[in-house]
Coordinates of C-alpha atoms in Angstrom, one line a residue:
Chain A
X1 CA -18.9 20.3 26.6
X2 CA -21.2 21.6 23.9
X3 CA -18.4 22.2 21.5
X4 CA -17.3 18.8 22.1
X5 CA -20.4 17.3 21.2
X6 CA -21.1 19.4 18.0
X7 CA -17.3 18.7 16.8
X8 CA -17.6 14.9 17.8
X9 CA -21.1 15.0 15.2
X10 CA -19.1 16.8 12.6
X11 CA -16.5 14.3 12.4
X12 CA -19.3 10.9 12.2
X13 CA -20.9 13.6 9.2
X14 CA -20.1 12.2 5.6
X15 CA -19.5 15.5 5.0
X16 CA -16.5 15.6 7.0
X17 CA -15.5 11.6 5.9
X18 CA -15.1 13.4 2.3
X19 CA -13.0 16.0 3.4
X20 CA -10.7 13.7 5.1
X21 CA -10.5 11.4 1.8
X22 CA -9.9 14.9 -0.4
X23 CA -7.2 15.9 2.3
X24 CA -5.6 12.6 2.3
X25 CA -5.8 12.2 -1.1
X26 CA -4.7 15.8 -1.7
X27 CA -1.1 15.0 0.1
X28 CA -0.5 12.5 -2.0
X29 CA -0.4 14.4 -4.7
X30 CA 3.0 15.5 -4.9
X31 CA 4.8 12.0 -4.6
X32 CA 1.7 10.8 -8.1
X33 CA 3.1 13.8 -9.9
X34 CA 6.4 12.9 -9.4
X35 CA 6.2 9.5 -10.1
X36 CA 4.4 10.1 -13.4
X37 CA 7.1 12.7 -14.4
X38 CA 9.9 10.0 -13.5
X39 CA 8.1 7.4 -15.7
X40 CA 7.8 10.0 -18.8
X41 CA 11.7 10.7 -18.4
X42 CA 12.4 6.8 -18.1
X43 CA 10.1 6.0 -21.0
X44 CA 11.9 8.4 -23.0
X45 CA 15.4 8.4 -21.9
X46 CA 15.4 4.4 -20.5
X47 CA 15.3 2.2 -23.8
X48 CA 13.5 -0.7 -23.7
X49 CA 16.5 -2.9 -24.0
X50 CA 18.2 -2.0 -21.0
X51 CA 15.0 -3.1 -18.5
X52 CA 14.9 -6.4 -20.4
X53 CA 18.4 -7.3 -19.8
X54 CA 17.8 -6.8 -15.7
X55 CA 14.5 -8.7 -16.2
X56 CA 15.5 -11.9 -18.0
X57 CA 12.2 -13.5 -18.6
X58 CA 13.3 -16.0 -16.2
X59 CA 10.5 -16.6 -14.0
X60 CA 12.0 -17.3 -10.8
X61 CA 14.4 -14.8 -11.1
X62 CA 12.4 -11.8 -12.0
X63 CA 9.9 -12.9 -10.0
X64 CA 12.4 -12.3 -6.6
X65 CA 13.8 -9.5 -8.5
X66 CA 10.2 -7.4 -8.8
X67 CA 9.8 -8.7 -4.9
X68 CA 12.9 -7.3 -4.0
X69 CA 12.5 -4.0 -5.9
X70 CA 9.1 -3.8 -4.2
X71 CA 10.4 -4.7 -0.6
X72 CA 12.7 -1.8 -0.4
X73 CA 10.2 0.5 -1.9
X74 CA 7.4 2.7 -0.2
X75 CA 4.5 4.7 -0.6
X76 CA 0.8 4.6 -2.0
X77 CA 0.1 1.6 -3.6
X78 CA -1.6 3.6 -6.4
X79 CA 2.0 4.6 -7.1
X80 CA 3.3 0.7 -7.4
X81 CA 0.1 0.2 -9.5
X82 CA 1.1 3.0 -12.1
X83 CA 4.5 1.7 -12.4
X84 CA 3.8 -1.8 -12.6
X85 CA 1.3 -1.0 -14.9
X86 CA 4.2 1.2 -17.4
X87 CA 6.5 -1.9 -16.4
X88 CA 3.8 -4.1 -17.9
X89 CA 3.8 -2.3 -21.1
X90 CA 7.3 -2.2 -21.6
X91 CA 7.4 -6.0 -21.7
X92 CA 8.3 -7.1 -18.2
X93 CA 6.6 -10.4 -17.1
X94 CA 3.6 -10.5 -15.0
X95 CA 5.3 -12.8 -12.2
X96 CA 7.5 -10.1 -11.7
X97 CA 5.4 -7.0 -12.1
X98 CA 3.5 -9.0 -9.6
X99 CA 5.4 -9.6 -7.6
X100 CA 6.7 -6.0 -7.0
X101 CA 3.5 -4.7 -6.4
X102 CA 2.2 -7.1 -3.7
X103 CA 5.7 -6.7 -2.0
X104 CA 5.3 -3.0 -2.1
X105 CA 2.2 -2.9 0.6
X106 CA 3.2 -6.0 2.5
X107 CA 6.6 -6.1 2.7
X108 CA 7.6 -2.5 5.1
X109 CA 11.7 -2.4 5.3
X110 CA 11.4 1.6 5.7
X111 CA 8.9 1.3 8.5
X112 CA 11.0 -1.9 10.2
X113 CA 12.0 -0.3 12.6
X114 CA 9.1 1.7 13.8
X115 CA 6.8 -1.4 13.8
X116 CA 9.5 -3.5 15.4
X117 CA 9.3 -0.8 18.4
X118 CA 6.0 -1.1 18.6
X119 CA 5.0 -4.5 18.1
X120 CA 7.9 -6.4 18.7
X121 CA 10.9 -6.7 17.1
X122 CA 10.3 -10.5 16.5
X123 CA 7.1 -10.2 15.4
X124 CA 8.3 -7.3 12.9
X125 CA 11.2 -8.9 11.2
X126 CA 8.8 -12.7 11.2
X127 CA 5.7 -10.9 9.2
X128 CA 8.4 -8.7 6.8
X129 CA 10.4 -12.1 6.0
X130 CA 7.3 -14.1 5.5
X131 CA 5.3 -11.1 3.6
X132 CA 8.6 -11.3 1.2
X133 CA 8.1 -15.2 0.6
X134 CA 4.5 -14.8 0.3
X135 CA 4.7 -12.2 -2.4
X136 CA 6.8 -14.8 -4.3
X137 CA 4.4 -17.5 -3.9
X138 CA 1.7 -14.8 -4.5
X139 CA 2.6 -13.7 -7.7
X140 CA 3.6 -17.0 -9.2
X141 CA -0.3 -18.3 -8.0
X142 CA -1.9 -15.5 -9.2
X143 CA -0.2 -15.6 -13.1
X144 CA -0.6 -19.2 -13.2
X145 CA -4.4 -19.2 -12.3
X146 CA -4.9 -16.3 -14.6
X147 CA -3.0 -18.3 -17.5
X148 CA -5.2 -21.1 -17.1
X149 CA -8.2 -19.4 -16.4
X150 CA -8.1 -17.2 -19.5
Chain B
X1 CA -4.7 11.3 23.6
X2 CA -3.4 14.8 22.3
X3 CA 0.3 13.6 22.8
X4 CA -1.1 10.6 19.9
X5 CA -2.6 13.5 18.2
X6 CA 0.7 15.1 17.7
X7 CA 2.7 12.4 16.6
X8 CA 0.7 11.4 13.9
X9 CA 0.2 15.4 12.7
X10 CA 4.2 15.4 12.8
X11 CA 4.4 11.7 11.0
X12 CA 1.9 13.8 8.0
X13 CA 4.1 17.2 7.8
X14 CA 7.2 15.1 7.6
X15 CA 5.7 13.2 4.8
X16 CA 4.4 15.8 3.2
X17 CA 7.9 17.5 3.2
X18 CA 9.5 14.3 1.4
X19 CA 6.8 14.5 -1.0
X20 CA 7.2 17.9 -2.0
X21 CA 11.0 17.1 -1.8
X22 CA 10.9 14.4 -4.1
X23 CA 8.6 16.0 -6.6
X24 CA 10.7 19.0 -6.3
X25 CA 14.1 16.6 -7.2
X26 CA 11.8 15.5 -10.4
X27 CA 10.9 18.9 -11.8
X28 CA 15.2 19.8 -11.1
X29 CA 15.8 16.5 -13.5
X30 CA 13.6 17.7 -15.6
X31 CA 15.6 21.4 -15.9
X32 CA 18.7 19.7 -15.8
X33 CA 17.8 17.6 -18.8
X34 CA 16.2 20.3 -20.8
X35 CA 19.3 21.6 -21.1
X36 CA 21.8 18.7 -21.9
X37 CA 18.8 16.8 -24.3
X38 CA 16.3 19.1 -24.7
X39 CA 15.0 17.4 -27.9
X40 CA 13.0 14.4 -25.6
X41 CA 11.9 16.3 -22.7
X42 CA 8.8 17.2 -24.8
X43 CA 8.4 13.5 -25.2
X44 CA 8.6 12.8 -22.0
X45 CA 6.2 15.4 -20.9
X46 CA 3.9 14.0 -23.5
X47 CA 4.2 10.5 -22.2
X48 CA 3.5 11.8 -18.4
X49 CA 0.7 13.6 -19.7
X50 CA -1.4 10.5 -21.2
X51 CA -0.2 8.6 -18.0
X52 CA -2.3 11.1 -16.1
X53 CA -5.1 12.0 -18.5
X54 CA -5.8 7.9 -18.4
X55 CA -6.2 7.9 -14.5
X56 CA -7.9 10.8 -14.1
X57 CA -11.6 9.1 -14.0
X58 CA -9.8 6.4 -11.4
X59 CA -8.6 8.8 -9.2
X60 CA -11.8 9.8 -8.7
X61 CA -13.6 7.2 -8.1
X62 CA -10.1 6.3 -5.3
X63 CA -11.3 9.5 -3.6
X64 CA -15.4 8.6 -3.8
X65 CA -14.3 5.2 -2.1
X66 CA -12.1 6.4 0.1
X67 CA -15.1 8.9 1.7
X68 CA -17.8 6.5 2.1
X69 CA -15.3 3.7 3.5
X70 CA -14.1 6.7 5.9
X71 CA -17.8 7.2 7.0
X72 CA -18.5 3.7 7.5
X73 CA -15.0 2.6 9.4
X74 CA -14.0 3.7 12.7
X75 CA -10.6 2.8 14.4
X76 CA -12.8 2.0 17.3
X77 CA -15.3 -0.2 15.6
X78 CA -12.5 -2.7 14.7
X79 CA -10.6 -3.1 18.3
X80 CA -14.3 -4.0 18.8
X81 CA -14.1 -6.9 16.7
X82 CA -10.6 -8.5 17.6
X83 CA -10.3 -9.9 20.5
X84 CA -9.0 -13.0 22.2
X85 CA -11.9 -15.2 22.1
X86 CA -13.0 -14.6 18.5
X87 CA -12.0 -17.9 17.2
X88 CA -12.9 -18.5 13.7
X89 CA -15.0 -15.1 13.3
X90 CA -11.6 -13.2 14.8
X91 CA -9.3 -14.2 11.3
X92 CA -12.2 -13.3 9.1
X93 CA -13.0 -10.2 10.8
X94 CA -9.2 -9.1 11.1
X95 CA -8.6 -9.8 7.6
X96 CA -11.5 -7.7 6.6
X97 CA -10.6 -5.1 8.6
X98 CA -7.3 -4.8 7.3
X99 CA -9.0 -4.4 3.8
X100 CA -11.1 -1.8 4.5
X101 CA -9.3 0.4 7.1
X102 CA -7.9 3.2 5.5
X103 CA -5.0 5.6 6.2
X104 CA -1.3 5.3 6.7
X105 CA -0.4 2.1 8.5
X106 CA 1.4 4.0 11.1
X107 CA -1.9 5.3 12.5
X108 CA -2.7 2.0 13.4
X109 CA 0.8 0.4 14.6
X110 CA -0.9 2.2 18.4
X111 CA -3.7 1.0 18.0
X112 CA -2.7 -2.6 17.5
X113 CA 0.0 -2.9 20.0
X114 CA -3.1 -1.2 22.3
X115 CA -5.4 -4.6 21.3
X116 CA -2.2 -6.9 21.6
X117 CA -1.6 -6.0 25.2
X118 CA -5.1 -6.9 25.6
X119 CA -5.1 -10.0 24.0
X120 CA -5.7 -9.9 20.4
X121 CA -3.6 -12.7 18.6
X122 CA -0.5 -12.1 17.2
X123 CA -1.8 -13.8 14.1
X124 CA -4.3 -11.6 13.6
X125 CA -2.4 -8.7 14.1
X126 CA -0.6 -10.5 11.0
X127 CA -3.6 -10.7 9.3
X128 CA -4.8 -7.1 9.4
X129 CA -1.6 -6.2 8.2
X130 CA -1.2 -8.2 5.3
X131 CA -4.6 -7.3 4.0
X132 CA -3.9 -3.8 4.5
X133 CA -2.8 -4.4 0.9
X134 CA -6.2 -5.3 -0.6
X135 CA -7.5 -1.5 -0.8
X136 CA -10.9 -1.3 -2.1
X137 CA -10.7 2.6 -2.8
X138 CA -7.5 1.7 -5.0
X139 CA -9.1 -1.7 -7.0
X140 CA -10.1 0.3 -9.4
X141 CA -6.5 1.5 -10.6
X142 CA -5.4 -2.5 -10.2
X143 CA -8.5 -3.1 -12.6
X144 CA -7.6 -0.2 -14.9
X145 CA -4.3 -1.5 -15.2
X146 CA -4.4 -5.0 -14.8
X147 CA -8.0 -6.4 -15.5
X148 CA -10.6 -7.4 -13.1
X149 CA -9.8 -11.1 -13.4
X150 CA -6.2 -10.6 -12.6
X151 CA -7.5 -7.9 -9.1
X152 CA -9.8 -10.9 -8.3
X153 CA -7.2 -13.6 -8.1
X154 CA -4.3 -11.7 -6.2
X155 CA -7.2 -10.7 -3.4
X156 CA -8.4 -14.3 -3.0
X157 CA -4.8 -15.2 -2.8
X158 CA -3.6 -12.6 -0.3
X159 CA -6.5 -13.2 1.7
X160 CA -5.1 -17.2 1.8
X161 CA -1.8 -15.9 2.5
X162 CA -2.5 -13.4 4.8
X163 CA -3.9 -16.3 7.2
X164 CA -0.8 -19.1 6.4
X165 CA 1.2 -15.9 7.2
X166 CA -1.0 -15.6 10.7
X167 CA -0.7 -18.9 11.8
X168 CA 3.1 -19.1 10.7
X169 CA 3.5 -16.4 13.3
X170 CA 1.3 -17.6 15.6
X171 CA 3.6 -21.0 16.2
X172 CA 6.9 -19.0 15.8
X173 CA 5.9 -16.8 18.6
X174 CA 4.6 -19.9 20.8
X175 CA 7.9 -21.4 20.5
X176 CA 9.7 -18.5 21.6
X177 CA 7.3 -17.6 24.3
X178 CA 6.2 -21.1 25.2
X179 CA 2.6 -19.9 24.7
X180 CA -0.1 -20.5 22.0

């Protein structure tokens, strides 16, 4: 009972709230180094030509195309953040870049089917196809606000 | 409780393992293409190494964040919040829950089907989702990369969207379920 009590204080300590973060942080490690190393090789071996021709500069367009890209991939969204951001710089528009990164948290086709069995597989596929709408409607808000605001 | 325990300890390891796989399947690309080009794998390793030497201050700060938001948010404080009856207060408090709660979503998929047996809204369940996206600890690698203006703007919007998402639900599942 003791014990119980001094490892339920250890775990409220902010001692133990930092060790979690490190730990957490710590195991995602592998999948930041590896992204990084995959956008050195694409920076270097991926001209910048052949990313323009899949991302026209059509807004629409690249706009579903960064949402679709997003939708189908997972993982930290520090990781979406870094490519978006080396997406950025190799020219791609902001609606799509955008785009891809708010589909990347909200839109969860690799965990469909685990939140479908848990909270309904109605209420699973609704929220995933709305999330992919959204991050359309999303990005093309945010850039326009941003062009007119700056 | 321990069974829950388990699951999610399992979930972690098998990430882990893809992870470590996937870096692994990097550094093999990286052999493999020493040898057929070896002339621009030192670029590329160059371009990485900026990459990371520019996020290096951000990442810290993620890690600061993420221990003091740990500290402050408990799994149980929030079931607290989200109830049936929370009305206006309910959608606010979801969606700021759903930004500051922390860890991989799957740790709370339980938890929420635990409040939506007792009641909670589907909409808000909705709504903590979506805003899972805003992640404090993390604004500061949106900022780095994409301005504070541009980090600003996307929240307020999510936010907006997060509750038109909610409410979209909300009537879909009533008119399925003939409930609202």
């Amino acid at each position: 009972m003791a014990k119980k009590e001094i490892n339920n204080t250890d775990k409220s300590s902010l001692t133990y709230s930092f060790y979690k973060a490190i730990k957490s942080f710590v195991t995602t490690l592998p999948i930041l180094f590896g992204v990084i190393l995959l956008i050195g090789l694409f920076k270097t071996y991926v001209p910048s030509k052949a990313i323009s021709s899949v991302f026209t500069g059509e807004l629409f367009r690249d706009t579903f195309l960064g949402s679709a890209v997003g939708s189908i991939s997972a993982g930290n969204p520090i990781t979406s953040y870094i490519i978006g951001g080396e997406l950025l710089k190799e020219g791609i528009s902001l609606f799509a870049v955008t785009a891809f990164i708010t589909a990347w948290v909200t839109v969860g086709i690799i965990q469909l089917p685990a939140e479908a069995s848990i909270l309904g597989k109605r209420f699973a596929l609704a929220r995933n196809i709305l999330s992919f709408i959204f991050s359309i409607i999303v990005a093309i808000a945010t850039v326009l606000t941003l062009q007119v605001l700056t | 409780m321990k069974n829950k325990k388990e699951k999610i300890n399992k979930k972690n390891g098998k990430n882990t393992y893809y992870s470590v796989s996937f870096l692994i399947i990097v550094i093999a690309l990286y052999v493999v293409l020493f040898f057929l080009k070896s002339d621009k794998i030192k670029t590329s390793l160059d371009a990485s190494w900026n990459i990371f030497v520019g996020i290096i201050p951000v990442l810290i700060l993620v890690v600061f964040i993420m221990g003091v938001s740990n500290y402050f948010l408990k799994p149980k404080k929030v079931s607290k919040y989200l109830g049936k009856e929370s009305g206006v207060k309910g959608w606010f408090l979801s969606a700021l829950f759903g930004i500051l709660s922390h860890g991989p979503i799957y740790v709370w998929y339980p938890l929420l089907k635990d409040l939506k047996e007792h009641g909670m809204r589907s909409g808000l369940v909705a709504v903590f989702l979506y805003n899972r996206a805003i992640k404090i600890p993390l604004l500061p690698v949106m900022i780095f990369y994409f301005g504070i203006f541009f980090a600003v703007i996307l929240c307020i919007y999510m936010i907006v969207a997060s509750i038109v998402q909610g409410k979209i639900i909300e009537i879909i599942e009533a008119k399925y379920v003939g409930e609202r």
